[in-house]
CSV table of C-alpha atoms in Angstrom, one decimal:
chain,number,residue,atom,x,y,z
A,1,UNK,CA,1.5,-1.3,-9.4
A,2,UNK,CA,3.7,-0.5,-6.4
A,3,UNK,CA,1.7,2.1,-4.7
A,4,UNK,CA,-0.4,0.1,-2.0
A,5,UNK,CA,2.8,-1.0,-0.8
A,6,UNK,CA,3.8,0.2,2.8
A,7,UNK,CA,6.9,1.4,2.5
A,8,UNK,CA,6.7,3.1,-1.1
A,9,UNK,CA,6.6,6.5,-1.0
A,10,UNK,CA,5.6,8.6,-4.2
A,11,UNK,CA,6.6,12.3,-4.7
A,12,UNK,CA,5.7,14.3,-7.6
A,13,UNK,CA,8.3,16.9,-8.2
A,14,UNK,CA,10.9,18.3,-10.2
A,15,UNK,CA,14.3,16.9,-9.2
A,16,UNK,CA,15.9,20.0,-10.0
A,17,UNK,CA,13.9,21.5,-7.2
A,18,UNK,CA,16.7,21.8,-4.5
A,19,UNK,CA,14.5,22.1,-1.3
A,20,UNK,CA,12.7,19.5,-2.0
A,21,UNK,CA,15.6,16.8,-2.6
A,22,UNK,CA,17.5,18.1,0.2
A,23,UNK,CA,14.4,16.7,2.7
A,24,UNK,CA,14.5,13.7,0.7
A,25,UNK,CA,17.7,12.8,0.4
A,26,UNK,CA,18.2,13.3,4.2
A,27,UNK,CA,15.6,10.8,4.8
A,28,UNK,CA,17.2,8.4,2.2
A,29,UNK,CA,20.2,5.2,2.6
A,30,UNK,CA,21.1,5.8,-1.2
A,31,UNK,CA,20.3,7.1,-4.6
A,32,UNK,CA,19.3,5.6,-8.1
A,33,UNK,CA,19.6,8.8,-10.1
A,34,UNK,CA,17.6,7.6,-13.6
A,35,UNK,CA,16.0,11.4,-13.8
A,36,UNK,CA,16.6,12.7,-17.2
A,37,UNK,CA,15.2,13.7,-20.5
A,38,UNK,CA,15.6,11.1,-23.0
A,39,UNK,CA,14.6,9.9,-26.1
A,40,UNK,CA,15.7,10.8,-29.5
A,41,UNK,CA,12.2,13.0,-30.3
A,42,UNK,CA,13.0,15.2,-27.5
A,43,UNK,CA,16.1,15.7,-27.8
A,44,UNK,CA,16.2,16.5,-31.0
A,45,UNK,CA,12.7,19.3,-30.5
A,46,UNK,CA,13.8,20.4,-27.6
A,47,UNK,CA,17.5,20.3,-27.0
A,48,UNK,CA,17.3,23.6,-24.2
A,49,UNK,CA,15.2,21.3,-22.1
A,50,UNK,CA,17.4,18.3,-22.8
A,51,UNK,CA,20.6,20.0,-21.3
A,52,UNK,CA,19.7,21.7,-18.8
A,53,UNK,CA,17.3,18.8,-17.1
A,54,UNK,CA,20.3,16.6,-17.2
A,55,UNK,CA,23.3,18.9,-16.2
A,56,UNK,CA,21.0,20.8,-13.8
A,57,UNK,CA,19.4,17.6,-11.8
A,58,UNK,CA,23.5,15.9,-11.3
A,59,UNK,CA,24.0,18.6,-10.2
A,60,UNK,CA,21.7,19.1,-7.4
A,61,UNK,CA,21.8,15.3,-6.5
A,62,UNK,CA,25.9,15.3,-6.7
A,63,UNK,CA,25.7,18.1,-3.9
A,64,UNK,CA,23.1,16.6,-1.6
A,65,UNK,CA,24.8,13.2,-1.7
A,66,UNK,CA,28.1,15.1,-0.7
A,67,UNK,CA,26.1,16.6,2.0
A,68,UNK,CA,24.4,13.5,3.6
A,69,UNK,CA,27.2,10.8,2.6
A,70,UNK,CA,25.0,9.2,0.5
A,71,UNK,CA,25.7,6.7,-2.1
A,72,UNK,CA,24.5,7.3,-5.9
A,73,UNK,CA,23.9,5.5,-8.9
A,74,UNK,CA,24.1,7.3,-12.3
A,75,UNK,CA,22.0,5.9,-15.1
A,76,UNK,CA,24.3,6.8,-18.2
A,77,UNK,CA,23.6,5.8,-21.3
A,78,UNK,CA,25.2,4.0,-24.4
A,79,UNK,CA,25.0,7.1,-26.2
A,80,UNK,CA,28.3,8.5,-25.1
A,81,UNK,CA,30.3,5.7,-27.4
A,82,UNK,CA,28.7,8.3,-30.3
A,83,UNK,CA,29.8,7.0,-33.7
A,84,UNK,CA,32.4,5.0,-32.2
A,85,UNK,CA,33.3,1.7,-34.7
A,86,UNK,CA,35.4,0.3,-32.0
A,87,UNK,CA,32.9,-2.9,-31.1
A,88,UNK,CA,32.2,-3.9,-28.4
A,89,UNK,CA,31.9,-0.6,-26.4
A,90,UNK,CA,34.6,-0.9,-23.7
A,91,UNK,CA,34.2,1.4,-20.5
A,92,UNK,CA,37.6,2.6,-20.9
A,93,UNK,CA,37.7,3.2,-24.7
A,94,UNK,CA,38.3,6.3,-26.8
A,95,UNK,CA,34.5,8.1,-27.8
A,96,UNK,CA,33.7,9.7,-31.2
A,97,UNK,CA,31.2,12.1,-30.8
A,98,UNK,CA,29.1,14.2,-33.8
A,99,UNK,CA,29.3,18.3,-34.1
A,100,UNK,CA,27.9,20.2,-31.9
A,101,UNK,CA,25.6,21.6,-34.2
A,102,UNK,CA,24.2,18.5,-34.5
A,103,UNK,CA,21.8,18.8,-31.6
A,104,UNK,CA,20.9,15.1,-31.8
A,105,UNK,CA,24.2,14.6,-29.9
A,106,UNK,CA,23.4,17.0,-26.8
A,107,UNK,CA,22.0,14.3,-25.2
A,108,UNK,CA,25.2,12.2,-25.3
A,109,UNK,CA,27.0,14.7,-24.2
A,110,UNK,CA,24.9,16.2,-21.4
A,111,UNK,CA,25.4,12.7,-19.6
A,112,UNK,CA,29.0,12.4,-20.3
A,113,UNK,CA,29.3,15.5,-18.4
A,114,UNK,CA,27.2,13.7,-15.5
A,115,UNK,CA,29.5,11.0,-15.7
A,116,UNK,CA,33.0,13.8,-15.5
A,117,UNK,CA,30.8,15.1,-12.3
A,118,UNK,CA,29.9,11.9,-10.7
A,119,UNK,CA,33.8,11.2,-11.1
A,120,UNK,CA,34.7,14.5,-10.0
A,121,UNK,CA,32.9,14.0,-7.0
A,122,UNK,CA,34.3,11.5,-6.0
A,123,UNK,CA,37.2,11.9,-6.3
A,124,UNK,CA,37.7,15.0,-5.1
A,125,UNK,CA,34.9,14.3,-1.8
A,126,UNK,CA,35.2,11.0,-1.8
A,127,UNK,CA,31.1,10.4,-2.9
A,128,UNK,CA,30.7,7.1,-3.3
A,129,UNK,CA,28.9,6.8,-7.0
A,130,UNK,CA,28.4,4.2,-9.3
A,131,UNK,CA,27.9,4.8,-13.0
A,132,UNK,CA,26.3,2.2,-15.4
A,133,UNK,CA,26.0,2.8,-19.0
A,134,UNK,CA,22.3,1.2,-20.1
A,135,UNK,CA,22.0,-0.3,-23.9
A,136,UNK,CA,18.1,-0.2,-25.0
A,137,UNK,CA,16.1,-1.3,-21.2
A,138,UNK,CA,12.9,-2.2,-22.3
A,139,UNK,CA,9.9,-4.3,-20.2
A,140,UNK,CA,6.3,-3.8,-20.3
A,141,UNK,CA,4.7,-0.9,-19.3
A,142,UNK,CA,7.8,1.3,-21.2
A,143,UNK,CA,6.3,4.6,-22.9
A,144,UNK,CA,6.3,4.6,-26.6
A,145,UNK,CA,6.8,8.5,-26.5
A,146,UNK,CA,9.8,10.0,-28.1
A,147,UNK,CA,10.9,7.2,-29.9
A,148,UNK,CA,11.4,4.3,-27.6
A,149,UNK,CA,11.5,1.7,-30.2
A,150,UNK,CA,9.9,-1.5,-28.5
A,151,UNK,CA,7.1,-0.6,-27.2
A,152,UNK,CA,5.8,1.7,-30.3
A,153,UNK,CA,6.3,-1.2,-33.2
A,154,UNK,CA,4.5,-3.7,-30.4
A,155,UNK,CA,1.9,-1.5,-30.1
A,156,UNK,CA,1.6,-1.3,-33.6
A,157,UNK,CA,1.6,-5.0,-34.4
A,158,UNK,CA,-0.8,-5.8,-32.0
A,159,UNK,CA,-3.5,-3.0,-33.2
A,160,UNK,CA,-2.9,-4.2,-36.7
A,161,UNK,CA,-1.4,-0.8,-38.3
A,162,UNK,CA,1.9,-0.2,-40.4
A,163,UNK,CA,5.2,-0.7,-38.4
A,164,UNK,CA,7.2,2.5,-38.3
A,165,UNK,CA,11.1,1.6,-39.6
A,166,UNK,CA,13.3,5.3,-39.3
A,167,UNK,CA,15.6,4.8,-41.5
A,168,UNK,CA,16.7,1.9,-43.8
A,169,UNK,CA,16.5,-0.3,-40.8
A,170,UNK,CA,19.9,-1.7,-41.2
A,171,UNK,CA,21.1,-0.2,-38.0
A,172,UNK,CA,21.8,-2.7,-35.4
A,173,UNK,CA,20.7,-2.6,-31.7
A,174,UNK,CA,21.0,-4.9,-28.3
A,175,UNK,CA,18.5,-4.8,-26.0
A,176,UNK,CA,18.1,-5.4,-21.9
A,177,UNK,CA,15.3,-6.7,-19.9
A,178,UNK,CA,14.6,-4.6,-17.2
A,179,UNK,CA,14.8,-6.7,-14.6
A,180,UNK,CA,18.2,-7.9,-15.6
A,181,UNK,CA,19.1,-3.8,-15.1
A,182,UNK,CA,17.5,-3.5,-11.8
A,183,UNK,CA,19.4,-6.7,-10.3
A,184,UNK,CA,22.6,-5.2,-11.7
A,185,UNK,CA,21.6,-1.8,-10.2
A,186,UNK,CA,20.8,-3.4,-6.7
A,187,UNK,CA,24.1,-5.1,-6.6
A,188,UNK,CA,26.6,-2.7,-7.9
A,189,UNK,CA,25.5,0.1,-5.2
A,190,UNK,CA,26.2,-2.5,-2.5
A,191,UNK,CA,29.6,-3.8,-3.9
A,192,UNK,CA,32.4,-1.9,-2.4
A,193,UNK,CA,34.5,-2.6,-5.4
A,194,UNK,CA,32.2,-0.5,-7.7
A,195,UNK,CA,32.7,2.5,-5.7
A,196,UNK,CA,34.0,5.1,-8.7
A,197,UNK,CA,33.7,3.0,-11.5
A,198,UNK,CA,31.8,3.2,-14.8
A,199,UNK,CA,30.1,-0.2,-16.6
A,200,UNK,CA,28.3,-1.3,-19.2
A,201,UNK,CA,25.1,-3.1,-18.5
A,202,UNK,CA,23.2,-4.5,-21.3
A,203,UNK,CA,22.7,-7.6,-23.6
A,204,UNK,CA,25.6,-8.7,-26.2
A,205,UNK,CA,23.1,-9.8,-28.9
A,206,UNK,CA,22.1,-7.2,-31.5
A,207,UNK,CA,19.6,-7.1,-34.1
A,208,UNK,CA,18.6,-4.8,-37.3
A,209,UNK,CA,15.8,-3.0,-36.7
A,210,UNK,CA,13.9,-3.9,-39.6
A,211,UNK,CA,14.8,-7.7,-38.2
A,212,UNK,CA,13.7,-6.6,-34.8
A,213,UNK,CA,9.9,-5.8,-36.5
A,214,UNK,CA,9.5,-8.7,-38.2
A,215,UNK,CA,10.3,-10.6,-35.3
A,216,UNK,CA,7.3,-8.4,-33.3
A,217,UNK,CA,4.8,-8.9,-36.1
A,218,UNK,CA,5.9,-12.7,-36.2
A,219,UNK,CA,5.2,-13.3,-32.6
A,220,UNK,CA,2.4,-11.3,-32.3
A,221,UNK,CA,1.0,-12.9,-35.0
A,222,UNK,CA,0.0,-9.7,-36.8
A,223,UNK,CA,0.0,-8.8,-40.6
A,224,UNK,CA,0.9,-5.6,-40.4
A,225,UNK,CA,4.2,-4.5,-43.0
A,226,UNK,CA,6.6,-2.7,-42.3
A,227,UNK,CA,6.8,1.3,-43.2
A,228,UNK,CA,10.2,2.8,-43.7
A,229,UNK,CA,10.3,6.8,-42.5
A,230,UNK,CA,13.4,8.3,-43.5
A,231,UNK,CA,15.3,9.8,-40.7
A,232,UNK,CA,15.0,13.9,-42.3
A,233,UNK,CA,11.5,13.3,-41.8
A,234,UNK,CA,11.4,11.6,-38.8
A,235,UNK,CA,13.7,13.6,-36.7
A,236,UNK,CA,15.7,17.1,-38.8
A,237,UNK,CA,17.7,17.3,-41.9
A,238,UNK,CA,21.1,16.0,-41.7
A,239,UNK,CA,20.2,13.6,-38.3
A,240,UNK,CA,22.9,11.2,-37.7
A,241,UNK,CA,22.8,8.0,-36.4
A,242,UNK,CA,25.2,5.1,-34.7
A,243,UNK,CA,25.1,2.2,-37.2
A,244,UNK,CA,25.5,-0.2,-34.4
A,245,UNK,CA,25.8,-0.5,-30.3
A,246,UNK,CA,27.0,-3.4,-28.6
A,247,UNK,CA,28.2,-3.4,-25.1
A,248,UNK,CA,31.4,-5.2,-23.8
A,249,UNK,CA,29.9,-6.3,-20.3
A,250,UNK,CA,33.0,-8.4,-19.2
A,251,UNK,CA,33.8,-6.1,-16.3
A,252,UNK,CA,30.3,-6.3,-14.9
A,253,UNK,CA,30.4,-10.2,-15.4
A,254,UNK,CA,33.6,-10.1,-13.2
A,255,UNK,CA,32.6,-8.1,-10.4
A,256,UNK,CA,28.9,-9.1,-9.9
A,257,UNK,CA,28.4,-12.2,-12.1
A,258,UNK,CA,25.8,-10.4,-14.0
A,259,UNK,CA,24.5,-12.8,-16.6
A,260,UNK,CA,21.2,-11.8,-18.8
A,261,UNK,CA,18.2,-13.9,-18.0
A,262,UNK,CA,15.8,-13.4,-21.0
A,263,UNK,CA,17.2,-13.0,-25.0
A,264,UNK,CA,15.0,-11.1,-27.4
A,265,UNK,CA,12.2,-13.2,-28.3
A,266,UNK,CA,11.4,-13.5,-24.7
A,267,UNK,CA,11.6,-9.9,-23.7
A,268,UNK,CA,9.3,-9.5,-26.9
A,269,UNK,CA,6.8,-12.0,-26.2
A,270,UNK,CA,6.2,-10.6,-22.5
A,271,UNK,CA,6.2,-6.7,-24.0
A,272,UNK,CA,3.5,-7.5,-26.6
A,273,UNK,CA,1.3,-9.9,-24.4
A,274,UNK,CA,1.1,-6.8,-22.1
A,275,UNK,CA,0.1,-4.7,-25.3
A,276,UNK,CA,-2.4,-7.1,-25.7
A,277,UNK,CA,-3.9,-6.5,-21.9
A,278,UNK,CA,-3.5,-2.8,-22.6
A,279,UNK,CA,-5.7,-2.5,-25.5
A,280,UNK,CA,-8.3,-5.7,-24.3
A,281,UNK,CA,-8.7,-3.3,-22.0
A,282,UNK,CA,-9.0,-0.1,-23.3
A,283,UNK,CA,-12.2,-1.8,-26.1
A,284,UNK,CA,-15.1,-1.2,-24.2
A,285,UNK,CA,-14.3,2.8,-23.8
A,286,UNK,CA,-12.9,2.5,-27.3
A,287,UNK,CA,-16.8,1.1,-28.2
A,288,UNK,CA,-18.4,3.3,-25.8
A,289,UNK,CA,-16.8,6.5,-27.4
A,290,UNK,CA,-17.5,5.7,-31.0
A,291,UNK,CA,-21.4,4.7,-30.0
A,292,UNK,CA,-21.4,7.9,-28.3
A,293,UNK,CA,-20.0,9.6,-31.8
A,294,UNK,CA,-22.0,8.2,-33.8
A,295,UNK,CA,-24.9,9.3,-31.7
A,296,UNK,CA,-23.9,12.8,-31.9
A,297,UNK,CA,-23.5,12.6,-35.8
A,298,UNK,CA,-26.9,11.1,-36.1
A,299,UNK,CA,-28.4,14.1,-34.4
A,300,UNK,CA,-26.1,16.5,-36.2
A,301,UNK,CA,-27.4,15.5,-39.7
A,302,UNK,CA,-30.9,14.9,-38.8
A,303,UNK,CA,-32.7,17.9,-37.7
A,304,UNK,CA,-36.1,17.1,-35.6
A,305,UNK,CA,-38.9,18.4,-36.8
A,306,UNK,CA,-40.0,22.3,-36.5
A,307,UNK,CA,-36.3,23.1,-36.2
A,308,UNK,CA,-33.7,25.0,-38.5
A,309,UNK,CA,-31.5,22.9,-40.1
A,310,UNK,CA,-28.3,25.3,-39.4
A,311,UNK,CA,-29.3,25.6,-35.6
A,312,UNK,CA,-26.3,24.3,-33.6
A,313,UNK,CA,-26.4,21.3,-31.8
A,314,UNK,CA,-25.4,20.2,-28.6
A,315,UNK,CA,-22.7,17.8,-27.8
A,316,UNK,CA,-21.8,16.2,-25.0
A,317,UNK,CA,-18.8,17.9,-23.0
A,318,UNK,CA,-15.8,16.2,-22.7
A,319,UNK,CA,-14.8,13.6,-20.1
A,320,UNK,CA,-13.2,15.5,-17.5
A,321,UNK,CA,-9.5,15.4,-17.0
A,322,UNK,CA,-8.6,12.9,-13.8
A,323,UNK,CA,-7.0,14.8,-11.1
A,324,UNK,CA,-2.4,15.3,-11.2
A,325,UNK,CA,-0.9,13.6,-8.2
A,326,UNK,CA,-0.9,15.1,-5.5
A,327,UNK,CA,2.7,17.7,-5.1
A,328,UNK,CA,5.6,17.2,-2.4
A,329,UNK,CA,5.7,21.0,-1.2
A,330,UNK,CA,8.4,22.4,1.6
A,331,UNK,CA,5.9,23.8,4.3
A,332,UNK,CA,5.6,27.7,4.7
A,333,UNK,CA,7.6,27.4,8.1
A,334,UNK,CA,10.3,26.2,5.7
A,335,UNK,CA,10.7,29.0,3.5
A,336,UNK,CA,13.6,31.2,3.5
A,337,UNK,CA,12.4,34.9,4.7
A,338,UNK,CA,12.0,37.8,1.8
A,339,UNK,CA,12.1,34.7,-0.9
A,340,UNK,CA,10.1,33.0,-3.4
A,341,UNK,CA,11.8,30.1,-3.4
A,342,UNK,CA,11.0,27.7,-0.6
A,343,UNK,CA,13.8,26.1,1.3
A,344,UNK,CA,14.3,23.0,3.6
A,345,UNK,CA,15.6,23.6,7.4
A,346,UNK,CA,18.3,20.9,7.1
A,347,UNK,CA,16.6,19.7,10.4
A,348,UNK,CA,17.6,16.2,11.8
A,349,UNK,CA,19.0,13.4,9.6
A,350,UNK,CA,20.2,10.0,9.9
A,351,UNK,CA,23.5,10.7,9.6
A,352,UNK,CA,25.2,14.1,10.5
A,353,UNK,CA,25.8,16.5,7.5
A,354,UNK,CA,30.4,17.1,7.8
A,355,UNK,CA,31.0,20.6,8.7
């Protein structure tokens, strides 16, 4: 929805591709790190992946903004509190984190470590970073994959099916409106008094989430009942789970006057009226496809006359696959000599790299 605009720029790449984000961060003022592989699905499938994306990619951005002088912004997450029953979550509080052969809690602990780095950083090169700790940012357009709670159970109201509860649905949840976290983000990497300092940003009501689908069925006006999946089936035998997360946002209310604009049934009437868009508009290919199927059956089952009733026949090839963006590729006068990997000349920059 932003692409027309003249000063976005879009680049397809891997973050943890170094040559790449060197040319980019040179060209940059500042940097909202929020790469990372989330979502409890993934992390829980693919733990490997999970890791090394997230210690991998700090790490690469931590030593380009040391490089450039540029400021950074780490998007943390809630889930370093762990199974903490100290409520609210204070920045400065003791954690309580699972076993590590729990691999559910990799992902909490693959950002702490971005957090100790970002820290590190600073304090040893003076980088000036800001961390924020996120609680459950939701908005439209949010991708149901891996678990994202919101956006799957609206979906699911909205198109009339069962709402999918992991769990017993007595665990309790706040959630942030996305525009609440991108204000907070805007001002804390201009405030010189966040420089090096960690907060909470999120909303200080919670919910059940078995009282969070009711309330999406409710105001989508949908009849569809809710269907509890244990978590051994949804996720691995012996998943664990925080029974509740609630954020302690007082130090971001001090420094920035941060104040959240929408409560739940807002952000929830917004989410599933842009559901409601999504699939209006998705119908006529949703018609067009099944005419098209039902064609194809027709034919299938009716042979035409003169013809063997076990000769194959044909179908209409699949839709083709749209195009990927296009890729942001260091040119060959770039690449290091005798090497496969390609590699940024530093060339000029706004600022002058430190010796």
């Amino acid at each position: 929805h932003i692409f027309k605009h003249p000063q976005f720029q879009f680049v397809y790449e891997d973050i943890r591709n170094e040559a790449v984000m060197d040319r980019l961060v040179s060209e940059c003022d500042a940097i909202y790190h929020l790469a990372a592989a989330v979502g409890v699905e993934l992390i829980v499938r693919d733990p490997v992946h999970t890791i090394e994306t997230n210690l991998v990619a700090s790490e690469v951005v931590m030593r380009l903004a040391r490089r450039y002088r540029r400021k950074v912004l780490i998007a943390s997450t809630s889930e370093v509190y762990g199974k903490s029953a100290e409520l609210p979550f204070r920045e400065g509080a003791d954690r309580v984190m699972g076993p590590t052969i729990k691999s559910r809690w990799s992902y909490a602990e693959s950002k702490a470590m971005d957090e100790f780095l970002a820290l590190a950083y600073h304090k040893q090169f003076g980088v000036p970073i800001v961390i924020c700790r996120f609680f459950n940012t939701v908005g439209p357009r949010q991708t149901g994959t891996y678990g994202m709670v919101i956006p799957r159970l609206a979906r699911q109201a909205v198109a009339g099916q069962p709402l999918t509860v992991y769990g017993d649905g007595t665990q309790r949840r706040s959630f942030t409106w996305v525009g609440d976290v991108v204000g907070a983000m805007l001002a804390l990497i201009e405030h010189p008094g966040a420089a090096g300092e960690v907060f909470n940003v999120g909303h200080t009501r919670d919910i059940a989430i078995a009282d969070l689908a009711r309330m999406i069925a409710r105001l989508a006006n949908s009849s569809s009942a809710l269907r509890l999946v244990p978590f051994e089936r949804a996720y691995e035998a012996g998943f664990e789970d925080m029974q509740r997360r609630m954020p302690d946002i007082s130090k971001l209310q001090a420094l920035i006057n941060y104040r959240p604009s929408l409560d739940l049934p807002e952000m929830l009437q917004r989410i599933i009226a842009h559901e409601r868009r999504v699939m209006a508009s998705h119908a006529p290919h949703a018609a067009a496809s099944q005419a098209a199927a039902a064609h194809v059956a027709r034919s299938a089952s009716a042979p035409s006359s003169g013809s063997s009733p076990h000769r194959p026949r044909w179908h209409p090839p699949p839709a083709p696959r749209p195009p990927p963006p296009p890729r942001y590729n260091a040119p060959r006068d770039c690449q290091a000599e005798n090497s496969a990997t390609p590699r940024w000349s530093r060339g000029p920059s706004r600022r002058t790299p430190p010796a």
